[in-house]
């Protein structure tokens, strides 16, 4: 099992005591497993959820004509959330490095995409680079925070995970395509086919409470992309940024963006392997291990 943070250790100990008396089989046992799954997911999403709530509240209620602009306030809030995550031991120190890589990778793409007009932010504030407010990088960092935390919380292992060096090549090509498709042919569908070929056979094993479940990893990628798309609709609805077709009035983000988020998930997953190399699932697990909280 991957080492939890100190706070997670205390929460885990309390959860063990509370869940010890719950049934191990039957309908109630299934409800317990599902409940633990939801709690762990919420815990893993903490950074992203707090940032999304801040975006909605600031964009909805904070006046636009104050000296401290909304974009600058969001940047300060995002920095505060990150500091809180570290001080409260909600994230391990080494995880901060991969989250910062997410921040840099996301900000570079934001600079390019806003320059070519793919989307735009309000031209306000001092905490920005060109047309990109610095809080935007934290949105990518939130994805990184979720992935590194979910890897630890669910004690993830994998069957038939592709070679990491090969996944790194595909992730690099995907990232390059986000830029190059403005000048040459868009290779996203070829890259999607490569992703399916590489990760299609991969099975993810995750521990909830007493039980492990296994799911095709591709399905997990699609589901995560869908949740990010929903969050994107909430953020653009609050006016955090806008796509060209939203400038004259908000409308739902195009469903085609799901393919972009699906490919972005691949970049994210490969970056996480810098901190947590994918662990091979062991077919023979001691019986008592299946009763542990992970």
Coordinates of C-alpha atoms in Angstrom, one line a residue, residues 52-155:
X52 CA -14.5 25.4 -8.5
X53 CA -16.5 26.7 -5.6
X54 CA -14.2 29.7 -5.4
X55 CA -14.6 30.4 -9.1
X56 CA -18.4 30.3 -8.9
X57 CA -18.6 32.4 -5.7
X58 CA -16.1 35.0 -6.8
X59 CA -17.5 35.3 -10.3
X60 CA -21.0 35.5 -9.0
X61 CA -20.8 37.7 -5.9
X62 CA -17.5 39.6 -6.0
X63 CA -17.8 43.2 -7.5
X64 CA -15.9 43.7 -10.7
X65 CA -14.8 47.3 -10.0
X66 CA -12.7 46.8 -6.9
X67 CA -8.9 47.3 -6.9
X68 CA -8.3 43.6 -6.3
X69 CA -9.7 42.1 -9.4
X70 CA -11.6 38.9 -9.5
X71 CA -8.9 37.1 -11.4
X72 CA -6.2 38.2 -8.9
X73 CA -8.5 37.2 -6.0
X74 CA -8.9 33.7 -7.6
X75 CA -5.1 33.4 -7.9
X76 CA -4.6 34.2 -4.3
X77 CA -7.4 31.8 -3.2
X78 CA -5.8 29.0 -5.4
X79 CA -2.4 29.6 -3.7
X80 CA -4.1 29.6 -0.3
X81 CA -5.8 26.2 -1.1
X82 CA -2.4 24.7 -2.2
X83 CA -0.7 25.9 1.0
X84 CA -3.6 24.6 3.1
X85 CA -3.3 21.2 1.3
X86 CA 0.4 20.9 2.3
X87 CA 0.2 22.4 5.8
X88 CA -2.8 20.2 6.7
X89 CA -1.0 17.1 5.3
X90 CA -3.7 16.6 2.7
X91 CA -0.9 16.1 0.1
X92 CA 2.5 14.5 0.4
X93 CA 5.5 16.8 -0.3
X94 CA 6.7 14.8 -3.3
X95 CA 3.2 15.1 -4.9
X96 CA 3.7 18.8 -5.0
X97 CA 6.3 18.4 -7.7
X98 CA 4.1 16.6 -10.2
X99 CA 1.3 19.1 -9.4
X100 CA 3.6 22.0 -10.2
X101 CA 4.5 20.2 -13.5
X102 CA 0.8 20.1 -14.3
X103 CA 0.7 23.9 -13.5
X104 CA 3.5 24.7 -15.9
X105 CA 2.3 22.4 -18.7
X106 CA -1.2 23.8 -18.4
X107 CA -0.1 27.5 -18.3
X108 CA 2.1 27.0 -21.4
X109 CA -0.9 25.6 -23.3
X110 CA -3.2 28.4 -22.0
X111 CA -0.7 31.0 -23.3
X112 CA -0.8 29.5 -26.7
X113 CA -4.6 28.8 -26.9
X114 CA -5.6 32.3 -25.8
X115 CA -3.1 33.8 -28.3
X116 CA -4.8 31.9 -31.2
X117 CA -8.3 32.7 -29.9
X118 CA -9.4 29.2 -28.7
X119 CA -10.8 30.8 -25.6
X120 CA -10.4 34.0 -23.6
X121 CA -10.3 35.5 -20.1
X122 CA -11.3 38.9 -18.9
X123 CA -8.5 41.4 -19.4
X124 CA -8.1 42.4 -15.8
X125 CA -5.6 41.9 -12.9
X126 CA -1.9 42.0 -12.4
X127 CA -1.3 38.3 -11.5
X128 CA -1.2 37.2 -15.1
X129 CA 1.1 36.3 -18.0
X130 CA 0.0 38.0 -21.2
X131 CA -3.8 37.2 -21.5
X132 CA -3.7 34.3 -19.0
X133 CA -4.5 34.9 -15.3
X134 CA -2.3 32.7 -13.1
X135 CA -5.3 30.9 -11.5
X136 CA -5.8 29.1 -14.7
X137 CA -2.7 27.0 -14.1
X138 CA -4.2 25.8 -10.8
X139 CA -7.1 24.3 -12.7
X140 CA -4.7 21.9 -14.4
X141 CA -3.0 21.4 -11.0
X142 CA -6.3 20.4 -9.6
X143 CA -6.5 17.5 -12.1
X144 CA -3.0 16.5 -11.0
X145 CA -3.9 16.7 -7.4
X146 CA -6.9 14.4 -8.0
X147 CA -5.0 11.8 -9.8
X148 CA -2.1 11.5 -7.3
X149 CA -4.5 11.3 -4.4
X150 CA -6.9 8.8 -6.0
X151 CA -3.9 6.6 -6.8
X152 CA -3.0 6.5 -3.1
X153 CA -6.5 6.4 -1.6
X154 CA -7.7 3.5 -3.7
X155 CA -4.3 1.6 -3.6

